[in-house]
CSV table of C-alpha atoms in Angstrom, one decimal:
chain,number,residue,atom,x,y,z
A,1,MET,CA,127.2,110.0,40.6
A,2,ASP,CA,126.4,106.9,38.6
A,3,ASP,CA,126.0,107.6,34.7
A,4,ASN,CA,123.4,104.5,34.5
A,5,PRO,CA,119.8,105.7,33.0
A,6,LEU,CA,118.6,102.9,34.9
A,7,VAL,CA,119.9,103.4,38.1
A,8,SER,CA,119.1,107.0,37.7
A,9,LEU,CA,115.6,106.6,36.3
A,10,PHE,CA,115.4,104.6,39.7
A,11,ASN,CA,116.4,106.8,42.1
A,12,THR,CA,114.3,110.0,40.7
A,13,TYR,CA,111.3,107.6,40.7
A,14,TYR,CA,112.0,106.0,44.1
A,15,TYR,CA,112.4,110.0,45.5
A,16,ILE,CA,109.3,111.0,43.9
A,17,VAL,CA,107.1,107.7,45.2
A,18,MET,CA,109.0,108.0,48.7
A,19,SER,CA,108.2,112.0,49.3
A,20,ASP,CA,104.7,111.9,48.3
A,21,ILE,CA,103.8,109.3,51.3
A,22,PRO,CA,100.7,109.9,52.1
A,23,SER,CA,99.4,110.4,56.5
A,24,LEU,CA,98.6,107.0,57.2
A,25,LEU,CA,96.7,108.8,59.7
A,26,ASP,CA,94.5,110.9,57.3
A,27,LEU,CA,94.3,107.8,55.1
A,28,PHE,CA,92.5,105.7,58.4
A,29,ASP,CA,90.5,109.2,59.0
A,30,ASN,CA,89.1,109.2,55.5
A,31,MET,CA,88.4,105.5,55.3
A,32,ASP,CA,91.0,105.0,52.5
A,33,LYS,CA,91.7,101.4,53.8
A,34,GLU,CA,92.9,100.9,50.1
A,35,GLY,CA,95.4,103.9,50.4
A,36,LEU,CA,96.6,103.1,54.0
A,37,VAL,CA,97.9,99.4,53.1
A,38,GLU,CA,99.7,100.7,50.0
A,39,ALA,CA,101.4,103.3,52.2
A,40,THR,CA,102.6,100.8,54.5
A,41,ILE,CA,104.3,98.8,52.3
A,42,LEU,CA,105.8,102.0,50.8
A,43,LEU,CA,106.9,102.9,54.4
A,44,ALA,CA,108.3,99.3,54.7
A,45,GLN,CA,110.8,99.8,51.7
A,46,ALA,CA,111.9,103.4,52.0
A,47,ASP,CA,113.8,105.2,54.6
A,48,PRO,CA,111.8,108.1,56.3
A,49,VAL,CA,111.4,108.0,59.8
A,50,ILE,CA,108.3,106.0,60.8
A,51,PRO,CA,105.3,107.4,61.9
A,52,LEU,CA,104.9,105.4,65.0
A,53,LYS,CA,102.6,108.0,66.7
A,54,ASP,CA,100.1,107.3,63.9
A,55,ILE,CA,100.4,103.8,63.7
A,56,LEU,CA,100.0,103.5,67.5
A,57,GLU,CA,96.9,105.6,67.5
A,58,ILE,CA,95.3,103.4,64.5
A,59,LEU,CA,95.8,100.1,65.9
A,60,GLU,CA,94.2,101.3,69.6
A,61,GLU,CA,91.2,102.3,67.0
A,62,THR,CA,90.5,99.8,64.6
A,63,ILE,CA,89.7,96.6,64.4
A,64,ASP,CA,89.7,95.8,61.1
A,65,LEU,CA,92.3,92.7,60.8
A,66,GLU,CA,93.8,93.5,57.1
A,67,ILE,CA,94.5,97.0,58.6
A,68,VAL,CA,96.1,95.5,62.1
A,69,ALA,CA,98.1,93.4,59.2
A,70,ALA,CA,99.5,95.9,57.4
A,71,LEU,CA,100.7,98.0,60.3
A,72,LEU,CA,102.6,95.3,62.3
A,73,GLU,CA,104.1,94.0,59.4
A,74,LEU,CA,105.7,97.4,58.8
A,75,LEU,CA,106.5,97.2,62.2
A,76,MET,CA,108.3,93.3,62.2
A,77,LEU,CA,110.0,95.1,58.9
A,78,ARG,CA,111.6,98.4,60.3
A,79,VAL,CA,111.4,97.4,64.1
A,80,GLY,CA,115.3,98.4,64.1
A,81,ASP,CA,113.6,102.1,63.6
A,82,VAL,CA,111.1,102.0,66.4
A,83,ASP,CA,112.5,99.3,69.0
A,84,ASP,CA,114.1,102.1,71.6
A,85,GLN,CA,110.8,104.1,71.3
A,86,LEU,CA,108.4,101.6,71.3
A,87,MET,CA,109.9,100.0,75.0
A,88,MET,CA,111.3,103.1,77.0
A,89,VAL,CA,108.2,105.4,75.8
A,90,GLU,CA,105.0,103.9,74.1
A,91,TYR,CA,104.5,100.8,75.9
A,92,ALA,CA,104.1,102.3,79.3
A,93,LYS,CA,101.6,104.2,78.0
A,94,ALA,CA,100.1,101.7,76.1
A,95,SER,CA,96.4,100.3,76.4
A,96,ASP,CA,96.5,96.7,76.8
A,97,VAL,CA,95.4,95.9,73.4
A,98,VAL,CA,98.4,98.0,71.8
A,99,LYS,CA,100.8,96.4,74.3
A,100,ARG,CA,99.7,93.5,73.5
A,101,HIS,CA,100.5,94.3,69.6
A,102,ILE,CA,104.0,95.9,70.6
A,103,ILE,CA,104.7,92.9,72.4
A,104,MET,CA,103.9,90.5,69.3
A,105,VAL,CA,106.4,92.9,67.2
A,106,LEU,CA,109.3,92.4,69.9
A,107,GLY,CA,108.5,89.0,70.1
A,108,TYR,CA,108.5,88.8,66.3
A,109,ALA,CA,112.8,89.5,66.0
A,110,GLU,CA,114.5,87.4,68.2
A,111,ARG,CA,117.1,90.0,69.5
A,112,SER,CA,118.1,89.2,73.1
A,113,LYS,CA,116.7,93.5,74.4
A,114,TYR,CA,114.0,92.4,73.5
A,115,MET,CA,113.5,89.2,75.3
A,116,GLN,CA,115.5,91.1,77.9
A,117,PHE,CA,112.3,93.6,78.1
A,118,LEU,CA,109.4,90.9,77.3
A,119,LEU,CA,111.1,88.6,79.9
A,120,GLY,CA,110.9,92.0,82.6
A,121,GLU,CA,107.3,92.6,81.8
A,122,TYR,CA,106.3,89.4,81.9
A,123,PHE,CA,107.7,88.9,85.7
A,124,TYR,CA,106.1,92.0,86.5
A,125,ASN,CA,102.7,92.2,84.4
A,126,PRO,CA,100.9,88.8,85.4
A,127,TYR,CA,97.9,89.9,82.3
A,128,MET,CA,100.8,90.1,79.9
A,129,ARG,CA,102.5,86.6,80.4
A,130,PRO,CA,99.8,84.7,78.2
A,131,VAL,CA,100.7,87.2,74.8
A,132,ILE,CA,104.1,86.8,75.6
A,133,ARG,CA,104.4,82.8,76.3
A,134,LYS,CA,102.4,82.9,72.6
A,135,ASN,CA,104.5,85.4,70.9
A,136,ALA,CA,108.1,85.0,72.3
A,137,PHE,CA,109.2,82.3,74.0
A,138,GLU,CA,108.8,79.7,71.1
A,139,ASN,CA,112.6,79.4,70.6
A,140,LYS,CA,114.0,77.5,73.9
A,141,LYS,CA,117.0,77.6,73.3
A,142,PHE,CA,117.1,81.6,73.1
A,143,LEU,CA,114.4,82.2,75.6
A,144,PHE,CA,116.6,79.9,78.4
A,145,MET,CA,120.3,81.9,77.3
A,146,ASN,CA,118.2,84.8,78.4
A,147,LEU,CA,116.5,84.0,81.0
A,148,VAL,CA,120.0,83.0,82.6
A,149,ARG,CA,120.9,86.7,82.1
A,150,TYR,CA,117.6,87.8,82.7
A,151,PHE,CA,117.7,86.5,86.0
A,152,GLU,CA,121.7,87.1,87.2
A,153,ALA,CA,120.6,90.6,87.6
A,154,ALA,CA,116.9,90.1,89.2
A,155,PRO,CA,116.2,90.2,92.8
A,156,PHE,CA,116.4,87.2,94.1
A,157,ASN,CA,112.9,86.2,96.3
A,158,SER,CA,110.5,83.7,96.0
A,159,ASP,CA,108.2,84.9,93.7
A,160,ASN,CA,110.8,85.3,91.1
A,161,VAL,CA,112.3,81.8,91.8
A,162,GLN,CA,108.3,80.8,91.3
A,163,ILE,CA,108.5,82.6,88.4
A,164,ALA,CA,111.6,81.2,87.0
A,165,GLN,CA,110.4,77.8,87.7
A,166,GLN,CA,107.1,78.5,86.0
A,167,ILE,CA,108.7,79.2,83.0
A,168,LEU,CA,111.6,76.5,83.3
A,169,ILE,CA,109.0,73.8,83.3
A,170,MET,CA,108.0,75.2,79.6
A,171,ILE,CA,111.8,74.8,78.5
A,172,PRO,CA,112.7,71.1,77.1
A,173,ARG,CA,115.1,69.5,79.1
A,174,ASP,CA,117.6,68.5,76.9
A,175,VAL,CA,117.8,72.3,75.8
A,176,VAL,CA,118.5,72.8,79.7
A,177,LEU,CA,121.6,70.7,79.8
A,178,SER,CA,122.8,71.4,77.2
A,179,CYS,CA,123.9,74.8,78.2
A,180,VAL,CA,124.5,73.6,82.1
A,181,GLY,CA,128.3,73.8,80.9
A,182,VAL,CA,128.3,77.6,79.8
A,183,PHE,CA,125.9,79.0,82.9
A,184,THR,CA,127.4,76.7,85.7
A,185,GLY,CA,127.0,79.4,88.3
A,186,ALA,CA,124.8,81.0,87.4
A,187,LYS,CA,121.5,81.7,90.0
A,188,LEU,CA,119.0,80.7,87.6
A,189,MET,CA,120.7,77.0,87.3
A,190,ASP,CA,120.2,76.9,91.2
A,191,VAL,CA,116.7,77.3,91.1
A,192,TYR,CA,116.7,74.5,88.4
A,193,TYR,CA,118.5,72.1,90.3
A,194,ALA,CA,116.2,73.1,93.9
A,195,MET,CA,113.0,72.0,91.8
A,196,PRO,CA,111.5,68.8,93.1
A,197,VAL,CA,112.8,65.8,90.4
A,198,GLU,CA,109.3,65.0,89.1
A,199,ASP,CA,109.3,68.7,87.6
A,200,ARG,CA,112.4,68.5,86.1
A,201,GLU,CA,111.5,65.6,84.7
A,202,ARG,CA,108.1,67.3,83.3
A,203,LEU,CA,110.7,69.5,81.5
A,204,ASP,CA,111.2,66.4,78.7
A,205,GLN,CA,107.4,67.5,77.3
């Protein structure tokens, strides 16, 4: 046990504050915007379970940008605590509005398992492609490496080839060429070399 009085005081304060975080949904229903934002700050710094269902319900109902920003920041800071629930459970049943928020959260954290999930959604849900491009495709090398991995396990058909080529056109040519040696023999490289020369040259843009 730590005998440092400052540490003891902090631990006592931490316990009192963190055990008394009010319900986000109650704060929202009571229109206590200030209290809601403050609660998200406490939750971002604490260890308790994130009230994910409450957060998603509020994101579904509110158009207040300050509340949306506070909730998304909380999810981004604690994404490792809620990522599996977001991807495996909540995303499939969410509205398009909430799906866009989830994509923003997952796109913010550059982790391969999130990119694999987002690429799957990109290939099979055309309606989400614009928001995925905007929020998850900024790091082109990270995108390319994950696209190679994703495409390796994807069905090799004309639709998937076309979508892969659409993504490749977004990636600078020097990024693709810098990885050629690493991914020799990958299906995506066959798709890349099968592209018309003029399209491959556009990768420089």
